[in-house]
């Protein structure tokens, strides 16, 4: 078993190496708040606070920080962090091109933000927690960053997405070998060596991390994909806040089980 530090460092190298390709391949919009591949954004799901103007927001595992940029465009004051400098460079490039100001920080989500940052109204993250070898610690850190009444809103890989889509006789469906010990999503290099992994934990286990951190769970959302049956590629790109051609190949499957789970939590 690799040490946690080594897993985090390997993740950093992986995301630095693929940052440019990831941002080129995936179409991530800045005029909605996205939760993951093919699923509706917040303009449809309405999980964000109604008015974010003036709210202090912190995003971890931000990638190119499109969600923070969306919030900044609505008047929020945003800090966004990621372990990959290359991803943050993309964030800085996009924010400059949009003339939006956010603060980016190079750090792992397992690290505590310096006390000087104070407390936040909203801590958020999309599809990043699964890459941490210490997700329970990350949730506890986030809880400690919230003002009373503050919101933690995050999406991560749904545990059913660890399953395998199988064709059996004339039928097809999802095969889940072990819900409680999910198969990790392992990324390999050309030599077949593992370079990163994500784990999509059981919902109950994630709920325990949240409750143990002293937060209340307000919503658990398991979104179905945006309806795309009659859309061509261009329409799909317009309709889906986080889209790529390769993700669109999962569309028929993802009508039957969720790709992400979203937790909306509040500090009492
Ligand atoms: C699938 S991407 C999602 C990025 C962004 N949230 C989005 O929706 O586009 C996962 C992100 O998590 C970051 N990441 C992975 N491990 C991390 C860690 N231990 N601490 C902070 N960020 C990490 C990666 O660099 C990458 O930007």
PDB file of C-alpha atoms and ligand atoms in Angstrom:
ATOM      1  CA  UNK A   1       0.000   0.000   0.000  1.00  0.00           C
ATOM      2  CA  UNK A   2       1.459   3.344  -1.101  1.00  0.00           C
ATOM      3  CA  UNK A   3       1.847   6.097   1.482  1.00  0.00           C
ATOM      4  CA  UNK A   4      -0.743   8.877   1.334  1.00  0.00           C
ATOM      5  CA  UNK A   5       1.910  11.508   0.594  1.00  0.00           C
ATOM      6  CA  UNK A   6       3.215   9.477  -2.332  1.00  0.00           C
ATOM      7  CA  UNK A   7      -0.333   9.059  -3.727  1.00  0.00           C
ATOM      8  CA  UNK A   8      -0.888  12.822  -3.556  1.00  0.00           C
ATOM      9  CA  UNK A   9       2.453  13.513  -5.260  1.00  0.00           C
ATOM     10  CA  UNK A  10       1.660  11.007  -7.998  1.00  0.00           C
ATOM     11  CA  UNK A  11      -1.710  12.714  -8.509  1.00  0.00           C
ATOM     12  CA  UNK A  12       0.012  16.075  -8.785  1.00  0.00           C
ATOM     13  CA  UNK A  13       2.329  14.765 -11.494  1.00  0.00           C
ATOM     14  CA  UNK A  14      -0.573  13.145 -13.343  1.00  0.00           C
ATOM     15  CA  UNK A  15      -2.725  16.296 -13.355  1.00  0.00           C
ATOM     16  CA  UNK A  16       0.224  18.506 -14.297  1.00  0.00           C
ATOM     17  CA  UNK A  17       0.902  16.200 -17.233  1.00  0.00           C
ATOM     18  CA  UNK A  18      -2.680  16.121 -18.523  1.00  0.00           C
ATOM     19  CA  UNK A  19      -3.918  19.623 -17.573  1.00  0.00           C
ATOM     20  CA  UNK A  20      -3.662  21.112 -21.062  1.00  0.00           C
ATOM     21  CA  UNK A  21      -5.231  18.069 -22.744  1.00  0.00           C
ATOM     22  CA  UNK A  22      -8.007  17.932 -20.090  1.00  0.00           C
ATOM     23  CA  UNK A  23      -8.941  21.576 -20.619  1.00  0.00           C
ATOM     24  CA  UNK A  24      -8.790  21.163 -24.422  1.00  0.00           C
ATOM     25  CA  UNK A  25     -10.892  18.020 -24.422  1.00  0.00           C
ATOM     26  CA  UNK A  26     -13.566  18.926 -21.892  1.00  0.00           C
ATOM     27  CA  UNK A  27     -15.865  21.803 -22.592  1.00  0.00           C
ATOM     28  CA  UNK A  28     -16.480  23.363 -19.158  1.00  0.00           C
ATOM     29  CA  UNK A  29     -18.684  26.421 -19.193  1.00  0.00           C
ATOM     30  CA  UNK A  30     -18.325  29.536 -17.066  1.00  0.00           C
ATOM     31  CA  UNK A  31     -21.937  30.680 -17.428  1.00  0.00           C
ATOM     32  CA  UNK A  32     -23.290  27.956 -15.139  1.00  0.00           C
ATOM     33  CA  UNK A  33     -21.964  26.076 -12.097  1.00  0.00           C
ATOM     34  CA  UNK A  34     -21.123  22.489 -13.113  1.00  0.00           C
ATOM     35  CA  UNK A  35     -21.330  19.298 -11.049  1.00  0.00           C
ATOM     36  CA  UNK A  36     -19.881  16.720 -13.431  1.00  0.00           C
ATOM     37  CA  UNK A  37     -20.058  15.006 -16.809  1.00  0.00           C
ATOM     38  CA  UNK A  38     -23.336  15.337 -18.739  1.00  0.00           C
ATOM     39  CA  UNK A  39     -25.386  16.374 -15.693  1.00  0.00           C
ATOM     40  CA  UNK A  40     -27.323  19.639 -15.343  1.00  0.00           C
ATOM     41  CA  UNK A  41     -25.644  22.652 -13.809  1.00  0.00           C
ATOM     42  CA  UNK A  42     -26.890  24.787 -10.959  1.00  0.00           C
ATOM     43  CA  UNK A  43     -29.148  26.868 -13.211  1.00  0.00           C
ATOM     44  CA  UNK A  44     -31.331  23.715 -13.212  1.00  0.00           C
ATOM     45  CA  UNK A  45     -30.455  22.100  -9.871  1.00  0.00           C
ATOM     46  CA  UNK A  46     -30.625  25.250  -7.688  1.00  0.00           C
ATOM     47  CA  UNK A  47     -28.340  24.114  -4.882  1.00  0.00           C
ATOM     48  CA  UNK A  48     -26.225  27.269  -4.596  1.00  0.00           C
ATOM     49  CA  UNK A  49     -27.362  30.104  -2.345  1.00  0.00           C
ATOM     50  CA  UNK A  50     -29.824  32.238  -4.309  1.00  0.00           C
ATOM     51  CA  UNK A  51     -27.693  35.371  -4.215  1.00  0.00           C
ATOM     52  CA  UNK A  52     -23.922  34.862  -4.043  1.00  0.00           C
ATOM     53  CA  UNK A  53     -23.021  38.549  -4.309  1.00  0.00           C
ATOM     54  CA  UNK A  54     -20.420  39.413  -1.660  1.00  0.00           C
ATOM     55  CA  UNK A  55     -20.199  35.809  -0.356  1.00  0.00           C
ATOM     56  CA  UNK A  56     -16.729  34.498   0.526  1.00  0.00           C
ATOM     57  CA  UNK A  57     -16.247  31.230  -1.407  1.00  0.00           C
ATOM     58  CA  UNK A  58     -13.481  28.621  -1.361  1.00  0.00           C
ATOM     59  CA  UNK A  59     -13.073  25.882  -3.988  1.00  0.00           C
ATOM     60  CA  UNK A  60     -10.738  22.881  -3.573  1.00  0.00           C
ATOM     61  CA  UNK A  61      -9.478  20.685  -6.432  1.00  0.00           C
ATOM     62  CA  UNK A  62     -10.567  23.559  -8.668  1.00  0.00           C
ATOM     63  CA  UNK A  63      -8.837  22.574 -11.927  1.00  0.00           C
ATOM     64  CA  UNK A  64      -9.191  25.652 -14.138  1.00  0.00           C
ATOM     65  CA  UNK A  65     -11.634  27.044 -11.555  1.00  0.00           C
ATOM     66  CA  UNK A  66     -14.576  27.530 -13.935  1.00  0.00           C
ATOM     67  CA  UNK A  67     -16.993  27.251 -10.983  1.00  0.00           C
ATOM     68  CA  UNK A  68     -15.155  29.934  -9.007  1.00  0.00           C
ATOM     69  CA  UNK A  69     -15.123  32.111 -12.119  1.00  0.00           C
ATOM     70  CA  UNK A  70     -18.882  31.636 -12.477  1.00  0.00           C
ATOM     71  CA  UNK A  71     -19.363  32.691  -8.838  1.00  0.00           C
ATOM     72  CA  UNK A  72     -16.985  35.647  -9.283  1.00  0.00           C
ATOM     73  CA  UNK A  73     -19.002  36.775 -12.317  1.00  0.00           C
ATOM     74  CA  UNK A  74     -22.005  36.980  -9.940  1.00  0.00           C
ATOM     75  CA  UNK A  75     -20.142  39.081  -7.403  1.00  0.00           C
ATOM     76  CA  UNK A  76     -18.724  36.439  -5.019  1.00  0.00           C
ATOM     77  CA  UNK A  77     -15.223  36.798  -3.565  1.00  0.00           C
ATOM     78  CA  UNK A  78     -13.419  33.597  -4.554  1.00  0.00           C
ATOM     79  CA  UNK A  79     -10.360  31.632  -3.482  1.00  0.00           C
ATOM     80  CA  UNK A  80      -9.623  28.451  -5.456  1.00  0.00           C
ATOM     81  CA  UNK A  81      -6.934  25.842  -4.834  1.00  0.00           C
ATOM     82  CA  UNK A  82      -5.521  22.851  -6.658  1.00  0.00           C
ATOM     83  CA  UNK A  83      -2.487  20.596  -6.338  1.00  0.00           C
ATOM     84  CA  UNK A  84      -1.633  21.041 -10.019  1.00  0.00           C
ATOM     85  CA  UNK A  85       0.194  24.241 -10.977  1.00  0.00           C
ATOM     86  CA  UNK A  86      -0.618  23.548 -14.623  1.00  0.00           C
ATOM     87  CA  UNK A  87      -4.346  23.473 -13.855  1.00  0.00           C
ATOM     88  CA  UNK A  88      -4.000  26.729 -11.926  1.00  0.00           C
ATOM     89  CA  UNK A  89      -2.206  28.306 -14.872  1.00  0.00           C
ATOM     90  CA  UNK A  90      -5.239  27.457 -16.997  1.00  0.00           C
ATOM     91  CA  UNK A  91      -7.410  29.067 -14.289  1.00  0.00           C
ATOM     92  CA  UNK A  92      -5.328  32.241 -14.328  1.00  0.00           C
ATOM     93  CA  UNK A  93      -5.372  32.338 -18.129  1.00  0.00           C
ATOM     94  CA  UNK A  94      -9.178  32.022 -18.283  1.00  0.00           C
ATOM     95  CA  UNK A  95      -9.754  34.544 -15.492  1.00  0.00           C
ATOM     96  CA  UNK A  96      -7.538  37.081 -17.283  1.00  0.00           C
ATOM     97  CA  UNK A  97      -9.344  36.516 -20.570  1.00  0.00           C
ATOM     98  CA  UNK A  98     -12.711  37.049 -18.842  1.00  0.00           C
ATOM     99  CA  UNK A  99     -11.416  39.956 -16.794  1.00  0.00           C
ATOM    100  CA  UNK A 100     -12.575  38.258 -13.601  1.00  0.00           C
ATOM    101  CA  UNK A 101     -10.595  38.240 -10.399  1.00  0.00           C
ATOM    102  CA  UNK A 102     -10.158  35.167  -8.191  1.00  0.00           C
ATOM    103  CA  UNK A 103      -7.280  34.184  -5.917  1.00  0.00           C
ATOM    104  CA  UNK A 104      -5.631  30.878  -6.824  1.00  0.00           C
ATOM    105  CA  UNK A 105      -3.611  28.829  -4.353  1.00  0.00           C
ATOM    106  CA  UNK A 106      -1.266  25.954  -5.072  1.00  0.00           C
ATOM    107  CA  UNK A 107      -1.976  23.372  -2.369  1.00  0.00           C
ATOM    108  CA  UNK A 108      -3.384  19.938  -1.704  1.00  0.00           C
ATOM    109  CA  UNK A 109      -6.967  19.681  -0.479  1.00  0.00           C
ATOM    110  CA  UNK A 110      -5.680  17.751   2.553  1.00  0.00           C
ATOM    111  CA  UNK A 111      -3.763  20.814   3.777  1.00  0.00           C
ATOM    112  CA  UNK A 112      -5.405  23.388   6.039  1.00  0.00           C
ATOM    113  CA  UNK A 113      -5.794  26.899   4.632  1.00  0.00           C
ATOM    114  CA  UNK A 114      -3.776  29.446   6.647  1.00  0.00           C
ATOM    115  CA  UNK A 115      -5.869  31.030   9.455  1.00  0.00           C
ATOM    116  CA  UNK A 116      -5.455  34.434   7.800  1.00  0.00           C
ATOM    117  CA  UNK A 117      -8.076  33.380   5.203  1.00  0.00           C
ATOM    118  CA  UNK A 118     -10.745  33.412   7.892  1.00  0.00           C
ATOM    119  CA  UNK A 119     -14.102  31.703   7.414  1.00  0.00           C
ATOM    120  CA  UNK A 120     -16.224  31.202   4.292  1.00  0.00           C
ATOM    121  CA  UNK A 121     -19.917  31.347   3.400  1.00  0.00           C
ATOM    122  CA  UNK A 122     -19.503  28.619   0.778  1.00  0.00           C
ATOM    123  CA  UNK A 123     -16.915  25.846   0.344  1.00  0.00           C
ATOM    124  CA  UNK A 124     -17.347  23.900  -2.898  1.00  0.00           C
ATOM    125  CA  UNK A 125     -15.784  21.352  -5.203  1.00  0.00           C
ATOM    126  CA  UNK A 126     -16.718  19.384  -8.300  1.00  0.00           C
ATOM    127  CA  UNK A 127     -15.393  15.901  -9.043  1.00  0.00           C
ATOM    128  CA  UNK A 128     -12.123  16.245  -7.107  1.00  0.00           C
ATOM    129  CA  UNK A 129     -12.620  14.663  -3.658  1.00  0.00           C
ATOM    130  CA  UNK A 130     -12.415  11.157  -5.119  1.00  0.00           C
ATOM    131  CA  UNK A 131      -8.738  11.717  -5.947  1.00  0.00           C
ATOM    132  CA  UNK A 132      -7.735  12.265  -2.316  1.00  0.00           C
ATOM    133  CA  UNK A 133      -6.427   9.371  -0.223  1.00  0.00           C
ATOM    134  CA  UNK A 134      -7.806  11.222   2.838  1.00  0.00           C
ATOM    135  CA  UNK A 135     -11.325  12.321   1.846  1.00  0.00           C
ATOM    136  CA  UNK A 136     -12.668  12.250   5.425  1.00  0.00           C
ATOM    137  CA  UNK A 137      -9.906  14.643   6.496  1.00  0.00           C
ATOM    138  CA  UNK A 138     -10.706  16.944   3.560  1.00  0.00           C
ATOM    139  CA  UNK A 139     -14.369  17.085   4.596  1.00  0.00           C
ATOM    140  CA  UNK A 140     -13.373  17.863   8.208  1.00  0.00           C
ATOM    141  CA  UNK A 141     -11.031  20.646   7.004  1.00  0.00           C
ATOM    142  CA  UNK A 142     -13.831  22.114   4.901  1.00  0.00           C
ATOM    143  CA  UNK A 143     -16.261  22.045   7.811  1.00  0.00           C
ATOM    144  CA  UNK A 144     -13.806  24.015   9.946  1.00  0.00           C
ATOM    145  CA  UNK A 145     -13.589  26.704   7.239  1.00  0.00           C
ATOM    146  CA  UNK A 146     -17.312  27.470   7.299  1.00  0.00           C
ATOM    147  CA  UNK A 147     -19.000  30.340   9.092  1.00  0.00           C
ATOM    148  CA  UNK A 148     -22.046  29.272  11.149  1.00  0.00           C
ATOM    149  CA  UNK A 149     -24.808  28.802   8.564  1.00  0.00           C
ATOM    150  CA  UNK A 150     -22.170  28.340   5.824  1.00  0.00           C
ATOM    151  CA  UNK A 151     -22.610  25.738   3.075  1.00  0.00           C
ATOM    152  CA  UNK A 152     -20.375  22.896   1.894  1.00  0.00           C
ATOM    153  CA  UNK A 153     -21.446  21.878  -1.621  1.00  0.00           C
ATOM    154  CA  UNK A 154     -19.521  19.157  -3.410  1.00  0.00           C
ATOM    155  CA  UNK A 155     -19.929  16.547  -6.093  1.00  0.00           C
ATOM    156  CA  UNK A 156     -17.863  13.412  -6.434  1.00  0.00           C
ATOM    157  CA  UNK A 157     -17.997  10.176  -8.388  1.00  0.00           C
ATOM    158  CA  UNK A 158     -21.116   8.141  -7.570  1.00  0.00           C
ATOM    159  CA  UNK A 159     -20.269   4.698  -6.155  1.00  0.00           C
ATOM    160  CA  UNK A 160     -22.386   3.020  -8.855  1.00  0.00           C
ATOM    161  CA  UNK A 161     -20.099   4.542 -11.476  1.00  0.00           C
ATOM    162  CA  UNK A 162     -17.462   2.046 -10.243  1.00  0.00           C
ATOM    163  CA  UNK A 163     -19.601  -0.694 -11.769  1.00  0.00           C
ATOM    164  CA  UNK A 164     -19.266  -2.170 -15.230  1.00  0.00           C
ATOM    165  CA  UNK A 165     -21.919  -1.872 -17.967  1.00  0.00           C
ATOM    166  CA  UNK A 166     -22.519  -5.366 -19.320  1.00  0.00           C
ATOM    167  CA  UNK A 167     -24.515  -6.930 -22.124  1.00  0.00           C
ATOM    168  CA  UNK A 168     -25.993 -10.237 -20.950  1.00  0.00           C
ATOM    169  CA  UNK A 169     -28.019 -12.249 -23.483  1.00  0.00           C
ATOM    170  CA  UNK A 170     -30.501  -9.696 -24.853  1.00  0.00           C
ATOM    171  CA  UNK A 171     -30.352  -7.346 -21.930  1.00  0.00           C
ATOM    172  CA  UNK A 172     -27.839  -4.894 -20.574  1.00  0.00           C
ATOM    173  CA  UNK A 173     -27.228  -3.410 -17.153  1.00  0.00           C
ATOM    174  CA  UNK A 174     -24.803  -2.439 -14.450  1.00  0.00           C
ATOM    175  CA  UNK A 175     -22.665  -5.015 -12.699  1.00  0.00           C
ATOM    176  CA  UNK A 176     -21.429  -3.940  -9.258  1.00  0.00           C
ATOM    177  CA  UNK A 177     -19.018  -6.462  -7.867  1.00  0.00           C
ATOM    178  CA  UNK A 178     -18.847  -5.032  -4.361  1.00  0.00           C
ATOM    179  CA  UNK A 179     -20.663  -1.822  -3.366  1.00  0.00           C
ATOM    180  CA  UNK A 180     -18.782  -1.636  -0.053  1.00  0.00           C
ATOM    181  CA  UNK A 181     -15.296  -2.073  -1.565  1.00  0.00           C
ATOM    182  CA  UNK A 182     -15.622  -0.126  -4.826  1.00  0.00           C
ATOM    183  CA  UNK A 183     -13.240  -0.803  -7.691  1.00  0.00           C
ATOM    184  CA  UNK A 184     -11.063   2.315  -7.977  1.00  0.00           C
ATOM    185  CA  UNK A 185     -11.007   4.290 -11.247  1.00  0.00           C
ATOM    186  CA  UNK A 186      -7.334   3.721 -12.108  1.00  0.00           C
ATOM    187  CA  UNK A 187      -5.535   5.822 -14.729  1.00  0.00           C
ATOM    188  CA  UNK A 188      -2.562   4.156 -16.462  1.00  0.00           C
ATOM    189  CA  UNK A 189       0.311   5.518 -18.551  1.00  0.00           C
ATOM    190  CA  UNK A 190       1.419   4.089 -21.907  1.00  0.00           C
ATOM    191  CA  UNK A 191       3.570   1.516 -20.118  1.00  0.00           C
ATOM    192  CA  UNK A 192       0.545   0.227 -18.251  1.00  0.00           C
ATOM    193  CA  UNK A 193       1.733   1.683 -14.942  1.00  0.00           C
ATOM    194  CA  UNK A 194      -0.789   3.231 -12.566  1.00  0.00           C
ATOM    195  CA  UNK A 195      -0.425   7.029 -12.475  1.00  0.00           C
ATOM    196  CA  UNK A 196      -3.525   8.123 -10.536  1.00  0.00           C
ATOM    197  CA  UNK A 197      -6.668   6.724  -9.023  1.00  0.00           C
ATOM    198  CA  UNK A 198     -10.047   7.934  -7.849  1.00  0.00           C
ATOM    199  CA  UNK A 199     -12.291   6.100  -5.404  1.00  0.00           C
ATOM    200  CA  UNK A 200     -16.080   6.520  -5.423  1.00  0.00           C
ATOM    201  CA  UNK A 201     -17.061   5.727  -1.861  1.00  0.00           C
ATOM    202  CA  UNK A 202     -20.421   4.349  -0.665  1.00  0.00           C
ATOM    203  CA  UNK A 203     -22.973   7.114  -0.015  1.00  0.00           C
ATOM    204  CA  UNK A 204     -23.421   6.122   3.647  1.00  0.00           C
ATOM    205  CA  UNK A 205     -19.675   6.313   4.258  1.00  0.00           C
ATOM    206  CA  UNK A 206     -19.498   9.836   2.797  1.00  0.00           C
ATOM    207  CA  UNK A 207     -22.532  10.875   4.833  1.00  0.00           C
ATOM    208  CA  UNK A 208     -20.696   9.711   7.978  1.00  0.00           C
ATOM    209  CA  UNK A 209     -17.650  11.896   7.130  1.00  0.00           C
ATOM    210  CA  UNK A 210     -19.980  14.891   6.821  1.00  0.00           C
ATOM    211  CA  UNK A 211     -21.929  14.210  10.021  1.00  0.00           C
ATOM    212  CA  UNK A 212     -18.723  13.439  11.974  1.00  0.00           C
ATOM    213  CA  UNK A 213     -17.405  16.844  10.862  1.00  0.00           C
ATOM    214  CA  UNK A 214     -20.390  18.456  12.610  1.00  0.00           C
ATOM    215  CA  UNK A 215     -22.325  19.399   9.458  1.00  0.00           C
ATOM    216  CA  UNK A 216     -25.979  18.817   8.622  1.00  0.00           C
ATOM    217  CA  UNK A 217     -26.896  17.240   5.281  1.00  0.00           C
ATOM    218  CA  UNK A 218     -29.576  19.283   3.498  1.00  0.00           C
ATOM    219  CA  UNK A 219     -29.689  17.524   0.138  1.00  0.00           C
ATOM    220  CA  UNK A 220     -28.210  14.463  -1.543  1.00  0.00           C
ATOM    221  CA  UNK A 221     -28.706  14.735  -5.292  1.00  0.00           C
ATOM    222  CA  UNK A 222     -28.083  11.895  -7.773  1.00  0.00           C
ATOM    223  CA  UNK A 223     -28.662  13.698 -11.058  1.00  0.00           C
ATOM    224  CA  UNK A 224     -29.711  12.066 -14.309  1.00  0.00           C
ATOM    225  CA  UNK A 225     -28.006  13.411 -17.442  1.00  0.00           C
ATOM    226  CA  UNK A 226     -29.362  16.393 -19.356  1.00  0.00           C
ATOM    227  CA  UNK A 227     -31.792  15.103 -22.039  1.00  0.00           C
ATOM    228  CA  UNK A 228     -29.754  14.882 -25.240  1.00  0.00           C
ATOM    229  CA  UNK A 229     -31.642  12.334 -27.374  1.00  0.00           C
ATOM    230  CA  UNK A 230     -32.451  14.664 -30.238  1.00  0.00           C
ATOM    231  CA  UNK A 231     -29.347  16.878 -29.994  1.00  0.00           C
ATOM    232  CA  UNK A 232     -26.413  17.056 -32.373  1.00  0.00           C
ATOM    233  CA  UNK A 233     -22.919  17.542 -30.976  1.00  0.00           C
ATOM    234  CA  UNK A 234     -23.080  21.331 -31.074  1.00  0.00           C
ATOM    235  CA  UNK A 235     -26.401  21.414 -29.193  1.00  0.00           C
ATOM    236  CA  UNK A 236     -25.001  18.985 -26.619  1.00  0.00           C
ATOM    237  CA  UNK A 237     -22.065  21.314 -25.988  1.00  0.00           C
ATOM    238  CA  UNK A 238     -24.451  24.205 -25.465  1.00  0.00           C
ATOM    239  CA  UNK A 239     -26.818  22.319 -23.184  1.00  0.00           C
ATOM    240  CA  UNK A 240     -24.322  20.562 -20.896  1.00  0.00           C
ATOM    241  CA  UNK A 241     -22.086  22.586 -18.555  1.00  0.00           C
ATOM    242  CA  UNK A 242     -19.397  19.846 -18.444  1.00  0.00           C
ATOM    243  CA  UNK A 243     -19.208  18.030 -21.763  1.00  0.00           C
ATOM    244  CA  UNK A 244     -16.855  16.083 -23.988  1.00  0.00           C
ATOM    245  CA  UNK A 245     -17.355  13.817 -26.959  1.00  0.00           C
ATOM    246  CA  UNK A 246     -15.874  10.906 -25.032  1.00  0.00           C
ATOM    247  CA  UNK A 247     -18.273  11.464 -22.110  1.00  0.00           C
ATOM    248  CA  UNK A 248     -21.202  11.636 -24.552  1.00  0.00           C
ATOM    249  CA  UNK A 249     -20.535   7.965 -25.356  1.00  0.00           C
ATOM    250  CA  UNK A 250     -21.749   7.151 -21.828  1.00  0.00           C
ATOM    251  CA  UNK A 251     -25.077   8.940 -22.355  1.00  0.00           C
ATOM    252  CA  UNK A 252     -27.293   5.869 -22.927  1.00  0.00           C
ATOM    253  CA  UNK A 253     -25.776   4.162 -19.872  1.00  0.00           C
ATOM    254  CA  UNK A 254     -26.042   7.192 -17.642  1.00  0.00           C
ATOM    255  CA  UNK A 255     -29.789   7.375 -18.192  1.00  0.00           C
ATOM    256  CA  UNK A 256     -29.925   4.374 -15.835  1.00  0.00           C
ATOM    257  CA  UNK A 257     -27.594   5.294 -12.957  1.00  0.00           C
ATOM    258  CA  UNK A 258     -25.891   8.446 -11.680  1.00  0.00           C
ATOM    259  CA  UNK A 259     -22.315   9.408 -12.555  1.00  0.00           C
ATOM    260  CA  UNK A 260     -21.992  11.794  -9.621  1.00  0.00           C
ATOM    261  CA  UNK A 261     -23.509  12.366  -6.222  1.00  0.00           C
ATOM    262  CA  UNK A 262     -23.882  15.902  -4.891  1.00  0.00           C
ATOM    263  CA  UNK A 263     -23.957  16.722  -1.185  1.00  0.00           C
ATOM    264  CA  UNK A 264     -25.265  20.019   0.110  1.00  0.00           C
ATOM    265  CA  UNK A 265     -24.332  20.432   3.769  1.00  0.00           C
ATOM    266  CA  UNK A 266     -24.596  23.246   6.292  1.00  0.00           C
ATOM    267  CA  UNK A 267     -22.689  24.215   9.397  1.00  0.00           C
ATOM    268  CA  UNK A 268     -25.269  24.770  12.178  1.00  0.00           C
TER     269      UNK A 268
HETATM  270  C1  LIG B   1     -11.516  15.823 -12.481  1.00  0.00           C
HETATM  271  S1  LIG B   1     -10.567  17.237 -12.096  1.00  0.00           S
HETATM  272  C2  LIG B   1     -11.843  18.373 -11.626  1.00  0.00           C
HETATM  273  C3  LIG B   1     -11.366  19.791 -11.697  1.00  0.00           C
HETATM  274  C4  LIG B   1     -12.461  20.821 -11.516  1.00  0.00           C
HETATM  275  N1  LIG B   1     -13.065  20.716 -10.215  1.00  0.00           N
HETATM  276  C5  LIG B   1     -13.465  20.674 -12.618  1.00  0.00           C
HETATM  277  O1  LIG B   1     -14.619  20.356 -12.322  1.00  0.00           O
HETATM  278  O2  LIG B   1     -13.079  20.861 -13.766  1.00  0.00           O
HETATM  279  C6  LIG B   1      -9.814  16.815 -10.530  1.00  0.00           C
HETATM  280  C7  LIG B   1      -8.922  17.929  -9.972  1.00  0.00           C
HETATM  281  O3  LIG B   1      -8.490  17.555  -8.674  1.00  0.00           O
HETATM  282  C8  LIG B   1      -7.147  17.988  -8.513  1.00  0.00           C
HETATM  283  N2  LIG B   1      -6.534  17.187  -7.442  1.00  0.00           N
HETATM  284  C9  LIG B   1      -6.246  15.868  -7.448  1.00  0.00           C
HETATM  285  N3  LIG B   1      -5.723  15.518  -6.269  1.00  0.00           N
HETATM  286  C10 LIG B   1      -5.685  16.644  -5.507  1.00  0.00           C
HETATM  287  C11 LIG B   1      -5.289  16.921  -4.161  1.00  0.00           C
HETATM  288  N4  LIG B   1      -4.811  15.961  -3.362  1.00  0.00           N
HETATM  289  N5  LIG B   1      -5.423  18.192  -3.710  1.00  0.00           N
HETATM  290  C12 LIG B   1      -5.912  19.169  -4.504  1.00  0.00           C
HETATM  291  N6  LIG B   1      -6.306  18.963  -5.768  1.00  0.00           N
HETATM  292  C13 LIG B   1      -6.203  17.715  -6.264  1.00  0.00           C
HETATM  293  C14 LIG B   1      -6.524  17.770  -9.872  1.00  0.00           C
HETATM  294  O4  LIG B   1      -5.348  18.514 -10.054  1.00  0.00           O
HETATM  295  C15 LIG B   1      -7.661  18.193 -10.802  1.00  0.00           C
HETATM  296  O5  LIG B   1      -7.569  19.549 -11.116  1.00  0.00           O
END
